[in-house]
Amino acid sequence: MWKTISAAAWVVAAGALGLAPAAYAQDSEASEWQYASALTGTPEYPRDFSHFSYVNPDAPKGGELKLYATGTFDSLNPIPYGGAKASGLGLVFETLMTPAEDEIDAQYGLLANGFKVPEDISSVTYRLNPKAKFSDGEPVTPEDVVFSFDSLKELNTLYANYYRHVTSAEVTGEREVTFYFDETGNRELPQIVGQLVMVFPKHWFEGDPARDVSASTLEKIVGSGPYVIDTVNPGSSITYRLNDDYWGKDLPVNVGRNNFGSVNYLYFADLDVAFEAFRAGTFDFWVESRAKRWATGYNFPAIKDGKVKREAVPNPLNKTGIMQALVPNNRRAPFDDQRVREALIYAFDFETINKNQLSDAYSRDNSFWFGTDLASSGLPKGEELQILESVRDLVPDSVFNTANNLPVGGTEEESRANLQKAFQLLKEAGFERRGNQMVNAETGKPFSFEILLDNPTLQVVVLPYVENLRKLGIDATIRVVDTSQYQNRVNDFDYDMIWELWAQTLSPGNEQFNYWGSRSVDQTGSENYAGIADPGVDALIQKIVFADDRATLVAATKALDRVLLAHDFIIPLYYSRDYRIAYWNRITHPGFPEYGLDFPAGWWSTEAE
């Protein structure tokens, strides 16, 4: 499934992985139409549910929510890939289905109030809610859905890659649109179509005047969501206003949600400046990414007076696996040599950095599905071993007899031993030490590279790593650029090494091709940041996508995790098991659902009470 870095719930394929038909929740209008789906068991909420159990159905409407954003923005058009999109556009546009944050893998109708899938899973048909309309009063039609899908697939690299097996979308009824697939049995495709296709107004783009759907624009685009774009100060702020005439306000998935009268994003170039603005009350909500500041930086008066509340919410790691890593670009030498990549792993002393820079607040990230039951460990056995045996000639021999254990530092002796191991690996890869420099023994070219960042606060971790690399004679430099420049360079794979994060669901599938598949390695804008093109990885992704049941999915995912780690494609970093938030008492919430914060939808303004 698709990833998101937010605390939002993950949505999974309807009836996927060979579950019993009970995984589909039937609609009374016609036996083949389903109103909800779940991967494990059945959807928790019945067809006639009134609201999600984790919301306050009587939450007051009104007040203002002030949030921060970093960098800048130059477009309100979310369709084309690239560019600096304004934060918060998800408040304006809707998808066909929406998740429940107290269930691992359930989703319910939003723009659509039903869907059906043929037995061979060669297509999916969605039926639109007859009440659905855009904020200008025009109805949401199947033609809008087809227009949106076609535009996203043509103009957005991520959608193009993710939906390469969805051949077309066609209007097949007055309120129906059908998506056709070029293969059968891909159990994830039906539901990710409903989850990801944001629906845009065809009439707005093709009307008079006509607008270029591929172009950036600061014109206020019409959407069907609960908010409309109100005021725009290009690059510095944007405000969304609650639409009093929102068509879906009484839907069960929306009752008690979308409560703020307005949502305002203020842009900051520097996170430290943004934090000072939060302390001063300039905006309402803060996500703390720095453990040291969490431990020592919250002694300002508003905390002592109870005006600002801090909460460390357990991360939903039983539902989301996180891999945060420094990512060398394997497309470039010498990172295309595994011995070099392994040496770079040995040079990263996590334990020392965690103690000295991070207040011992983090755990080492040792899996691409860290913290979930999909993470590999020990030696393979059972069905995982069988799957690896089926691709034995395509994967490293080490996956069968060597557990993936990261080097441990923290003491002078351990650090020295790790650097000696790194030195030996570099020597085997054709490098040698000449004076204070590590050079290619054949060409004499120094081993130097740049670590590209878009957040200056990350330097607190990267600088000690750079110092360790210098002990080896490697000249690593840090370059911090603004968000827009960073994204452009990442889209073009124009970097030596970057800091990135992948968030994985408990239902991995087609997105794995975008992360590590050979077909995405040279596809501009893909999330194959490491530059992986490996037949064994490709074969294991196929086994994940076409897994027949949950047990096979788990086994195939562990096998892929094990092989990715065995290749040393990335330098694993760390992740916190707590999601640290602080907020002013101007806003509040009813409690948190099991798998997220439901922010900002489920929160409200205390000034509106």
Coordinates of C-alpha atoms in Angstrom, one line a residue:
M1 CA 0.0 0.0 0.0
W2 CA 0.9 3.7 -0.3
K3 CA 2.9 5.4 2.3
T4 CA 2.3 8.5 4.3
I5 CA 4.6 10.0 7.0
S6 CA 1.6 11.3 9.0
A7 CA -0.2 9.6 11.8
A8 CA -3.1 8.9 9.4
A9 CA -4.4 5.3 9.3
W10 CA -3.3 3.0 6.6
V11 CA -5.8 1.6 4.1
V12 CA -5.5 -1.8 2.5
A13 CA -6.8 -3.8 -0.4
A14 CA -10.5 -4.9 -0.2
G15 CA -10.7 -8.5 0.4
A16 CA -7.1 -8.9 -0.4
L17 CA -4.8 -11.8 0.3
G18 CA -7.3 -14.5 -0.1
L19 CA -9.4 -13.7 2.9
A20 CA -12.9 -15.0 3.2
P21 CA -15.7 -13.0 1.5
A22 CA -16.6 -11.7 5.0
A23 CA -13.8 -9.2 4.5
Y24 CA -16.2 -7.3 2.3
A25 CA -19.1 -5.5 3.9
Q26 CA -22.2 -5.8 1.8
D27 CA -24.6 -3.0 0.8
S28 CA -28.3 -3.8 1.0
E29 CA -29.0 -2.1 -2.4
A30 CA -27.5 -5.0 -4.4
S31 CA -25.7 -8.0 -3.2
E32 CA -22.5 -7.4 -5.3
W33 CA -22.0 -3.8 -4.0
Q34 CA -19.8 -3.4 -1.0
Y35 CA -19.8 -0.4 1.3
A36 CA -16.5 -1.2 3.2
S37 CA -13.6 -3.6 3.3
A38 CA -11.0 -4.9 5.7
L39 CA -8.0 -7.2 5.3
T40 CA -8.1 -8.9 8.6
G41 CA -11.5 -10.0 9.7
T42 CA -14.4 -7.8 8.8
P43 CA -15.0 -4.0 9.0
E44 CA -15.7 -3.0 12.6
Y45 CA -18.5 -0.5 11.7
P46 CA -21.8 -1.7 10.2
R47 CA -23.4 -0.2 7.1
D48 CA -25.6 2.1 9.2
F49 CA -23.0 3.3 11.7
S50 CA -23.4 6.9 12.8
H51 CA -19.8 7.9 13.4
F52 CA -16.3 6.6 14.2
S53 CA -16.1 5.7 17.9
Y54 CA -13.0 7.8 18.5
V55 CA -14.5 11.1 17.6
N56 CA -16.7 13.5 19.5
P57 CA -19.9 13.7 17.5
D58 CA -20.9 16.9 19.3
A59 CA -17.6 18.7 18.7
P60 CA -18.2 22.4 18.2
K61 CA -17.6 24.0 14.8
G62 CA -15.6 27.2 14.5
G63 CA -12.4 28.8 15.7
E64 CA -9.1 28.9 13.9
L65 CA -6.3 26.3 13.7
K66 CA -2.8 27.8 13.1
L67 CA -0.1 25.4 11.8
Y68 CA 3.4 25.8 10.5
A69 CA 5.0 24.6 7.3
T70 CA 8.6 24.7 6.2
G71 CA 10.1 26.0 3.0
T72 CA 7.8 27.7 0.6
F73 CA 5.1 26.9 -2.0
D74 CA 4.4 28.0 -5.5
S75 CA 1.3 26.0 -6.6
L76 CA -2.2 25.0 -5.5
N77 CA -2.4 22.3 -8.2
P78 CA -1.6 18.9 -6.6
I79 CA -1.8 17.0 -9.9
P80 CA 1.6 17.3 -11.6
Y81 CA 4.6 15.8 -9.9
G82 CA 7.3 18.2 -8.6
G83 CA 7.1 21.8 -7.6
A84 CA 6.3 23.2 -4.2
K85 CA 2.7 22.4 -3.4
A86 CA 0.9 24.3 -0.7
S87 CA 0.5 22.4 2.6
G88 CA -3.1 21.4 3.5
L89 CA -4.5 20.8 0.0
G90 CA -5.9 17.5 1.3
L91 CA -8.5 19.6 3.1
V92 CA -9.9 20.6 -0.3
F93 CA -9.8 17.4 -2.4
E94 CA -11.3 13.9 -1.6
T95 CA -10.8 10.3 -2.6
L96 CA -13.4 7.6 -3.3
M97 CA -12.8 5.8 0.1
T98 CA -11.4 6.8 3.4
P99 CA -9.8 4.9 6.3
A100 CA -10.8 4.3 9.9
E101 CA -7.9 5.1 12.3
D102 CA -9.0 2.5 14.9
E103 CA -8.7 -0.4 12.5
I104 CA -5.5 -1.6 10.9
D105 CA -6.9 -2.0 7.4
A106 CA -10.5 -0.9 7.0
Q107 CA -11.9 1.7 4.7
Y108 CA -15.3 3.2 4.1
G109 CA -17.1 5.2 1.4
L110 CA -16.5 8.9 0.9
L111 CA -17.1 10.1 -2.6
A112 CA -18.1 6.5 -3.4
N113 CA -20.8 4.7 -1.5
G114 CA -20.2 1.3 -3.0
F115 CA -17.8 -0.8 -5.1
K116 CA -17.7 -4.2 -6.6
V117 CA -14.9 -6.5 -7.8
P118 CA -15.2 -9.5 -10.2
E119 CA -13.9 -12.8 -9.0
D120 CA -10.8 -12.7 -11.2
I121 CA -9.9 -9.2 -9.9
S122 CA -9.6 -7.9 -13.4
S123 CA -11.3 -4.6 -12.6
V124 CA -13.1 -2.6 -9.9
T125 CA -16.2 -0.5 -10.3
Y126 CA -17.0 2.4 -7.9
R127 CA -20.4 3.9 -7.5
L128 CA -20.5 7.6 -6.6
N129 CA -22.6 9.0 -3.8
P130 CA -25.5 11.0 -5.6
K131 CA -25.1 13.8 -3.1
A132 CA -21.4 14.4 -3.9
K133 CA -20.7 17.9 -5.3
F134 CA -17.9 20.4 -5.6
S135 CA -17.8 23.6 -3.6
D136 CA -19.2 25.5 -6.7
G137 CA -22.3 23.4 -6.6
E138 CA -21.5 21.2 -9.6
P139 CA -22.0 17.4 -9.0
V140 CA -19.1 15.0 -8.8
T141 CA -19.4 12.8 -11.8
P142 CA -17.8 9.6 -13.2
E143 CA -16.3 11.9 -15.9
D144 CA -14.5 13.8 -13.1
V145 CA -13.0 10.6 -11.7
V146 CA -11.8 9.5 -15.2
F147 CA -10.3 12.9 -15.8
S148 CA -8.6 12.9 -12.5
F149 CA -7.1 9.4 -12.9
D150 CA -5.9 10.1 -16.4
S151 CA -4.3 13.4 -15.4
L152 CA -2.6 11.9 -12.3
K153 CA -1.3 8.9 -14.2
E154 CA 0.0 11.1 -17.1
L155 CA 1.5 13.9 -15.1
N156 CA 2.5 12.5 -11.8
T157 CA 5.4 10.0 -11.7
L158 CA 4.4 8.4 -8.5
Y159 CA 0.9 7.6 -9.8
A160 CA 2.2 6.5 -13.2
N161 CA 4.5 4.0 -11.5
Y162 CA 1.9 2.9 -8.9
Y163 CA -0.9 2.5 -11.4
R164 CA 1.1 1.0 -14.3
H165 CA -1.2 -2.1 -14.1
V166 CA -4.4 0.0 -14.3
T167 CA -4.9 0.3 -18.0
S168 CA -7.9 2.7 -18.1
A169 CA -10.8 4.2 -16.3
E170 CA -14.1 4.4 -18.0
V171 CA -17.6 5.7 -17.3
T172 CA -19.8 2.5 -17.0
G173 CA -23.0 3.9 -15.6
E174 CA -24.8 7.1 -14.5
R175 CA -22.9 7.1 -11.2
E176 CA -20.3 4.4 -12.0
V177 CA -16.7 4.3 -13.1
T178 CA -14.7 1.2 -13.7
F179 CA -10.9 0.8 -13.6
Y180 CA -9.5 -2.0 -15.7
F181 CA -6.3 -3.9 -15.0
D182 CA -3.8 -5.5 -17.3
E183 CA -3.4 -8.6 -15.1
T184 CA -5.7 -10.6 -12.9
G185 CA -5.2 -11.7 -9.3
N186 CA -3.4 -8.5 -8.1
R187 CA -5.5 -8.2 -5.0
E188 CA -4.3 -4.8 -4.0
L189 CA -5.2 -2.9 -7.1
P190 CA -9.0 -2.5 -6.5
Q191 CA -8.7 -0.8 -3.2
I192 CA -5.6 1.4 -3.8
V193 CA -7.6 2.9 -6.7
G194 CA -10.2 4.0 -4.2
Q195 CA -7.7 5.2 -1.7
L196 CA -5.5 7.3 -3.8
V197 CA -7.3 8.8 -6.7
M198 CA -8.1 12.4 -5.6
V199 CA -11.0 13.7 -7.6
F200 CA -10.7 17.0 -9.3
P201 CA -13.3 19.1 -11.2
K202 CA -13.0 18.5 -14.9
H203 CA -15.4 21.4 -15.7
W204 CA -13.1 23.8 -13.8
F205 CA -10.0 22.8 -15.9
E206 CA -11.8 22.5 -19.2
G207 CA -14.3 25.4 -18.8
D208 CA -14.1 29.0 -19.8
P209 CA -11.4 30.0 -19.3
A210 CA -9.6 26.7 -19.7
R211 CA -6.8 25.9 -17.3
D212 CA -3.7 23.9 -18.0
V213 CA -3.9 20.8 -15.8
S214 CA -0.2 20.3 -16.0
A215 CA 0.8 23.7 -14.9
S216 CA 1.5 25.2 -11.5
T217 CA -1.0 27.8 -10.5
L218 CA -2.0 30.0 -7.5
E219 CA -5.6 30.2 -8.7
K220 CA -8.0 28.8 -6.1
I221 CA -8.9 25.3 -7.4
V222 CA -12.4 24.0 -6.7
G223 CA -12.6 20.8 -4.7
S224 CA -15.3 18.6 -3.1
G225 CA -13.7 18.5 0.4
P226 CA -14.8 20.1 3.7
Y227 CA -12.6 23.2 3.2
V228 CA -12.1 25.7 0.4
I229 CA -9.0 27.8 -0.3
D230 CA -9.6 31.2 1.3
T231 CA -6.6 33.5 1.3
V232 CA -3.2 32.9 -0.3
N233 CA 0.0 34.8 0.3
P234 CA 2.4 33.1 -2.1
G235 CA 5.2 31.3 -0.4
S236 CA 4.4 32.6 3.1
S237 CA 0.9 31.5 4.2
I238 CA -2.4 29.9 3.1
T239 CA -5.8 29.8 4.8
Y240 CA -8.5 27.3 4.3
R241 CA -12.1 28.0 5.3
L242 CA -14.7 25.5 6.4
N243 CA -17.3 25.1 3.7
D244 CA -20.7 25.6 5.4
D245 CA -22.3 23.9 2.4
Y246 CA -20.0 20.9 2.4
W247 CA -22.0 18.0 0.8
G248 CA -20.5 15.3 3.1
K249 CA -20.7 16.9 6.5
D250 CA -23.3 14.3 7.7
L251 CA -21.6 11.2 6.3
P252 CA -20.8 8.8 9.1
V253 CA -17.0 9.1 8.3
N254 CA -17.3 12.9 8.8
V255 CA -19.5 13.3 11.8
G256 CA -17.5 14.9 14.7
R257 CA -14.7 15.8 12.3
N258 CA -13.6 18.8 10.2
N259 CA -14.4 21.1 13.1
F260 CA -12.2 24.2 12.7
G261 CA -13.7 27.2 11.1
S262 CA -10.4 27.9 9.3
V263 CA -7.0 26.3 9.0
N264 CA -4.0 28.6 8.4
Y265 CA -0.5 27.4 7.5
L266 CA 2.4 29.8 8.2
Y267 CA 5.7 29.1 6.4
F268 CA 9.1 29.2 8.0
A269 CA 12.5 28.7 6.4
D270 CA 14.1 27.5 9.6
L271 CA 12.7 25.0 12.1
D272 CA 14.4 26.7 15.1
V273 CA 12.7 29.9 14.2
A274 CA 9.4 28.1 13.8
F275 CA 9.8 26.6 17.3
E276 CA 10.4 30.0 18.8
A277 CA 7.2 31.1 17.0
F278 CA 5.3 28.2 18.6
R279 CA 6.6 29.1 22.0
A280 CA 5.3 32.6 21.5
G281 CA 1.9 31.3 20.5
T282 CA 2.0 32.2 16.8
F283 CA 0.6 28.8 15.9
D284 CA -1.1 26.0 17.8
F285 CA 0.5 22.6 17.2
W286 CA 4.1 21.3 17.1
V287 CA 5.6 17.9 16.3
E288 CA 8.9 17.6 18.0
S289 CA 11.6 15.8 16.0
R290 CA 14.6 16.6 18.3
A291 CA 14.9 14.4 21.4
K292 CA 17.3 16.8 23.1
R293 CA 14.9 19.8 22.8
W294 CA 12.1 17.6 24.0
A295 CA 14.1 16.8 27.1
T296 CA 15.4 20.3 27.8
G297 CA 13.6 22.9 25.7
Y298 CA 10.1 22.9 27.2
N299 CA 10.6 25.0 30.3
F300 CA 9.0 28.2 28.9
P301 CA 6.2 30.0 30.8
A302 CA 3.3 28.7 28.8
I303 CA 4.2 25.1 29.7
K304 CA 4.4 26.0 33.4
D305 CA 1.1 27.9 33.2
G306 CA -0.6 24.9 31.6
K307 CA -1.3 26.8 28.4
V308 CA 0.8 24.4 26.3
K309 CA 0.4 20.7 26.7
R310 CA 2.9 18.0 25.8
E311 CA 2.1 14.4 24.9
A312 CA 4.3 11.5 24.0
V313 CA 2.0 9.3 22.0
P314 CA 3.1 5.8 21.3
N315 CA 3.9 5.5 17.6
P316 CA 1.6 3.1 15.8
L317 CA 4.6 0.9 15.0
N318 CA 2.5 -2.2 15.3
K319 CA 0.8 -0.8 12.1
T320 CA 3.6 1.2 10.4
G321 CA 7.1 0.0 9.8
I322 CA 9.7 2.8 9.5
M323 CA 13.0 2.8 7.8
Q324 CA 14.9 6.0 8.2
A325 CA 18.4 6.0 6.6
L326 CA 21.2 7.7 5.0
V327 CA 20.9 6.6 1.4
P328 CA 24.0 6.4 -0.9
N329 CA 23.1 6.7 -4.6
N330 CA 24.0 3.2 -5.9
R331 CA 23.9 4.6 -9.4
R332 CA 27.2 6.3 -8.8
A333 CA 30.7 4.9 -8.1
P334 CA 31.9 3.9 -5.6
F335 CA 28.5 3.3 -4.0
D336 CA 27.8 0.6 -6.6
D337 CA 30.3 -1.6 -4.7
Q338 CA 28.7 -3.4 -1.8
R339 CA 32.0 -3.5 0.1
V340 CA 32.1 0.3 0.1
R341 CA 28.5 0.5 1.3
E342 CA 29.2 -2.0 4.1
A343 CA 32.2 0.1 5.1
L344 CA 30.0 3.2 5.4
I345 CA 27.7 1.2 7.7
Y346 CA 30.6 0.3 9.9
A347 CA 31.6 3.9 10.1
F348 CA 28.2 5.0 11.6
D349 CA 28.4 4.7 15.4
F350 CA 24.8 4.8 16.4
E351 CA 25.2 4.1 20.0
T352 CA 27.6 7.0 20.6
I353 CA 25.4 9.4 18.5
N354 CA 22.3 8.2 20.4
K355 CA 24.0 8.9 23.7
N356 CA 25.7 12.2 22.9
Q357 CA 23.4 13.9 20.4
L358 CA 20.0 12.2 20.9
S359 CA 19.6 11.8 24.7
D360 CA 19.3 8.0 24.3
A361 CA 15.8 8.5 23.0
Y362 CA 15.9 6.3 19.9
S363 CA 16.1 2.6 18.8
R364 CA 18.3 1.4 15.9
D365 CA 16.3 0.9 12.7
N366 CA 17.2 -2.7 11.8
S367 CA 14.4 -3.5 9.3
F368 CA 12.5 -1.9 6.5
W369 CA 9.4 -2.9 8.5
F370 CA 10.9 -1.9 11.9
G371 CA 8.6 -2.6 14.8
T372 CA 6.1 -4.8 12.9
D373 CA 5.6 -8.6 12.5
L374 CA 6.9 -8.2 8.9
A375 CA 10.5 -7.5 10.1
S376 CA 13.0 -10.2 9.4
S377 CA 15.2 -11.5 12.2
G378 CA 17.5 -14.4 12.9
L379 CA 17.8 -17.0 10.2
P380 CA 15.0 -17.7 7.7
K381 CA 12.7 -20.7 8.4
G382 CA 9.4 -22.1 7.4
E383 CA 7.6 -20.5 4.4
E384 CA 10.1 -17.6 4.4
L385 CA 12.9 -20.1 3.8
Q386 CA 10.9 -21.8 1.1
I387 CA 10.4 -18.5 -0.7
L388 CA 14.1 -17.7 -0.5
E389 CA 14.9 -21.1 -1.8
S390 CA 12.7 -20.5 -4.9
V391 CA 14.9 -17.5 -5.8
R392 CA 18.2 -18.9 -4.4
D393 CA 20.2 -18.2 -7.6
L394 CA 19.1 -14.5 -7.5
V395 CA 19.8 -13.6 -3.8
P396 CA 23.0 -13.5 -1.8
D397 CA 24.1 -16.8 -0.2
S398 CA 24.4 -14.9 3.1
V399 CA 20.6 -14.7 3.6
F400 CA 20.5 -18.4 4.3
N401 CA 23.2 -18.6 6.9
T402 CA 23.9 -15.1 8.3
A403 CA 21.5 -13.0 10.4
N404 CA 21.3 -9.3 9.6
N405 CA 23.0 -7.7 12.6
L406 CA 24.2 -4.1 12.4
P407 CA 27.6 -3.3 13.9
V408 CA 27.5 -2.1 17.6
G409 CA 29.5 0.9 18.8
G410 CA 29.4 3.0 21.9
T411 CA 32.8 2.4 23.3
E412 CA 36.3 3.4 22.1
E413 CA 37.2 -0.3 21.6
E414 CA 34.0 -1.0 19.6
S415 CA 34.3 2.1 17.5
R416 CA 38.0 1.4 16.7
A417 CA 37.1 -2.2 15.7
N418 CA 34.3 -1.0 13.5
L419 CA 36.6 1.5 11.7
Q420 CA 39.2 -1.2 11.2
K421 CA 36.6 -3.4 9.6
A422 CA 35.5 -0.5 7.4
F423 CA 39.2 0.1 6.4
Q424 CA 39.6 -3.6 5.5
L425 CA 36.4 -3.5 3.3
L426 CA 37.6 -0.4 1.5
K427 CA 41.0 -2.0 0.9
E428 CA 39.2 -5.0 -0.7
A429 CA 37.2 -2.6 -2.8
G430 CA 40.4 -1.1 -4.3
F431 CA 41.1 1.8 -2.0
E432 CA 44.2 2.7 0.0
R433 CA 45.3 5.3 2.5
R434 CA 47.8 7.9 1.2
G435 CA 48.6 10.4 3.9
N436 CA 45.3 11.6 5.3
Q437 CA 43.3 10.6 2.3
M438 CA 41.5 7.5 1.2
V439 CA 42.1 7.2 -2.5
N440 CA 41.4 4.8 -5.4
A441 CA 44.5 2.7 -5.5
E442 CA 44.4 2.5 -9.3
T443 CA 43.5 6.1 -10.2
G444 CA 44.6 8.0 -7.1
K445 CA 41.2 9.8 -7.0
P446 CA 40.3 10.7 -3.4
F447 CA 37.2 9.2 -1.9
S448 CA 34.9 12.2 -1.4
F449 CA 31.2 12.7 -1.5
E450 CA 28.4 15.1 -0.5
I451 CA 25.6 14.5 1.9
L452 CA 22.5 16.5 0.7
L453 CA 20.0 17.6 3.4
D454 CA 16.9 19.8 3.4
N455 CA 16.8 20.2 7.2
P456 CA 19.7 21.9 9.0
T457 CA 18.8 20.2 12.3
L458 CA 19.8 16.8 10.9
Q459 CA 23.4 18.0 11.0
V460 CA 23.6 17.2 14.7
V461 CA 23.6 13.5 13.6
V462 CA 25.5 13.8 10.3
L463 CA 28.4 15.8 11.7
P464 CA 29.7 13.0 14.0
Y465 CA 29.4 10.6 11.1
V466 CA 31.4 12.9 8.9
E467 CA 34.1 13.0 11.6
N468 CA 34.2 9.2 11.7
L469 CA 34.6 9.1 7.9
R470 CA 37.5 11.5 8.1
K471 CA 39.3 9.1 10.4
L472 CA 39.2 6.7 7.5
G473 CA 40.4 9.4 5.1
I474 CA 37.0 9.9 3.4
D475 CA 36.2 13.5 2.7
A476 CA 32.4 13.8 3.2
T477 CA 30.8 17.2 3.1
I478 CA 27.3 18.4 4.1
R479 CA 25.2 20.6 1.9
V480 CA 21.9 22.0 3.2
V481 CA 19.5 23.4 0.6
D482 CA 15.9 24.6 0.7
T483 CA 13.0 22.1 0.3
S484 CA 12.3 23.0 -3.3
Q485 CA 15.9 22.6 -4.5
Y486 CA 16.2 19.4 -2.4
Q487 CA 13.1 17.9 -4.0
N488 CA 14.2 18.8 -7.5
R489 CA 17.6 17.2 -7.0
V490 CA 16.1 14.1 -5.5
N491 CA 13.6 13.8 -8.3
D492 CA 16.5 13.8 -10.8
F493 CA 18.7 11.5 -8.6
D494 CA 21.3 14.3 -8.5
Y495 CA 23.0 13.5 -5.2
D496 CA 25.7 11.3 -3.7
M497 CA 23.9 10.6 -0.4
I498 CA 20.6 11.8 1.2
W499 CA 18.6 11.3 4.3
E500 CA 15.3 9.7 3.6
L501 CA 12.5 7.7 5.3
W502 CA 10.1 5.0 4.1
A503 CA 6.9 4.3 6.0
Q504 CA 5.6 0.8 5.4
T505 CA 2.1 -0.6 6.0
L506 CA 1.2 -4.1 7.2
S507 CA -0.1 -4.7 3.7
P508 CA 2.9 -4.1 1.4
G509 CA 2.2 -4.5 -2.3
N510 CA 2.6 -2.6 -5.5
E511 CA 4.4 0.4 -3.9
Q512 CA 7.4 -1.9 -3.4
F513 CA 8.2 -1.6 -7.2
N514 CA 8.4 2.2 -6.7
Y515 CA 10.7 1.9 -3.7
W516 CA 13.2 -0.8 -5.0
G517 CA 12.1 -2.2 -8.3
S518 CA 14.3 -2.2 -11.4
R519 CA 11.7 -0.5 -13.4
S520 CA 11.8 2.6 -11.2
V521 CA 15.6 2.9 -10.9
D522 CA 15.8 5.5 -13.7
Q523 CA 12.2 6.8 -13.5
T524 CA 12.4 10.5 -12.6
G525 CA 10.6 11.2 -9.3
S526 CA 10.4 7.6 -8.2
E527 CA 11.2 6.7 -4.5
N528 CA 13.9 4.3 -5.5
Y529 CA 16.3 6.7 -3.8
A530 CA 19.1 4.1 -3.4
G531 CA 19.1 3.2 -7.1
I532 CA 18.3 -0.5 -6.7
A533 CA 18.0 -2.7 -9.8
D534 CA 18.3 -6.3 -8.6
P535 CA 16.5 -9.4 -10.1
G536 CA 16.2 -11.1 -6.7
V537 CA 14.5 -8.0 -5.2
D538 CA 12.2 -7.8 -8.3
A539 CA 11.2 -11.5 -7.9
L540 CA 10.4 -11.1 -4.2
I541 CA 8.3 -8.0 -4.8
Q542 CA 6.3 -10.2 -7.3
K543 CA 5.7 -12.8 -4.6
I544 CA 4.5 -10.1 -2.2
V545 CA 2.0 -8.6 -4.7
F546 CA 0.6 -12.0 -5.7
A547 CA 0.6 -13.6 -2.2
D548 CA -2.5 -15.8 -1.8
D549 CA -2.9 -15.3 2.0
R550 CA -1.7 -13.4 5.0
A551 CA 0.9 -16.0 6.0
T552 CA 2.5 -15.9 2.5
L553 CA 2.5 -12.1 2.5
V554 CA 4.3 -12.0 5.8
A555 CA 6.8 -14.6 4.7
A556 CA 7.5 -12.9 1.4
T557 CA 7.9 -9.5 3.0
K558 CA 10.4 -10.9 5.6
A559 CA 12.3 -12.4 2.7
L560 CA 12.4 -9.1 0.8
D561 CA 13.4 -7.3 4.0
R562 CA 16.2 -9.8 4.6
V563 CA 17.6 -9.5 1.0
L564 CA 17.4 -5.7 1.0
L565 CA 19.4 -5.6 4.2
A566 CA 21.9 -8.2 3.0
H567 CA 22.8 -5.9 0.0
D568 CA 23.7 -3.0 2.4
F569 CA 21.9 -0.6 0.1
I570 CA 21.4 2.0 2.8
I571 CA 22.8 3.1 6.2
P572 CA 20.0 2.4 8.7
L573 CA 19.5 5.2 11.3
Y574 CA 17.0 5.2 14.1
Y575 CA 13.4 5.9 15.0
S576 CA 11.5 6.9 18.1
R577 CA 8.7 4.7 19.5
D578 CA 7.0 7.9 20.8
Y579 CA 5.4 10.6 18.6
R580 CA 6.1 13.8 20.5
I581 CA 3.5 16.6 20.2
A582 CA 2.9 19.9 21.9
Y583 CA -0.1 22.1 21.5
W584 CA -1.7 25.2 23.0
N585 CA -4.9 24.9 25.0
R586 CA -6.7 26.8 22.2
I587 CA -7.2 23.3 20.6
T588 CA -8.2 19.9 22.0
H589 CA -9.1 16.4 21.1
P590 CA -11.4 13.6 22.4
G591 CA -8.5 11.0 22.8
F592 CA -6.5 9.2 20.2
P593 CA -7.6 6.3 18.0
E594 CA -5.4 3.2 18.2
Y595 CA -3.5 3.9 15.0
G596 CA -3.1 7.7 14.7
L597 CA -4.0 11.2 16.0
D598 CA -6.9 12.0 13.7
F599 CA -5.3 15.4 13.3
P600 CA -6.6 17.9 12.5
A601 CA -9.9 16.3 11.5
G602 CA -11.0 15.0 14.9
W603 CA -9.7 18.0 16.9
W604 CA -11.6 21.3 17.6
S605 CA -11.1 24.8 18.9
T606 CA -11.8 25.4 22.6
E607 CA -12.7 28.9 21.7
A608 CA -15.7 27.6 19.8
E609 CA -17.1 25.7 22.8

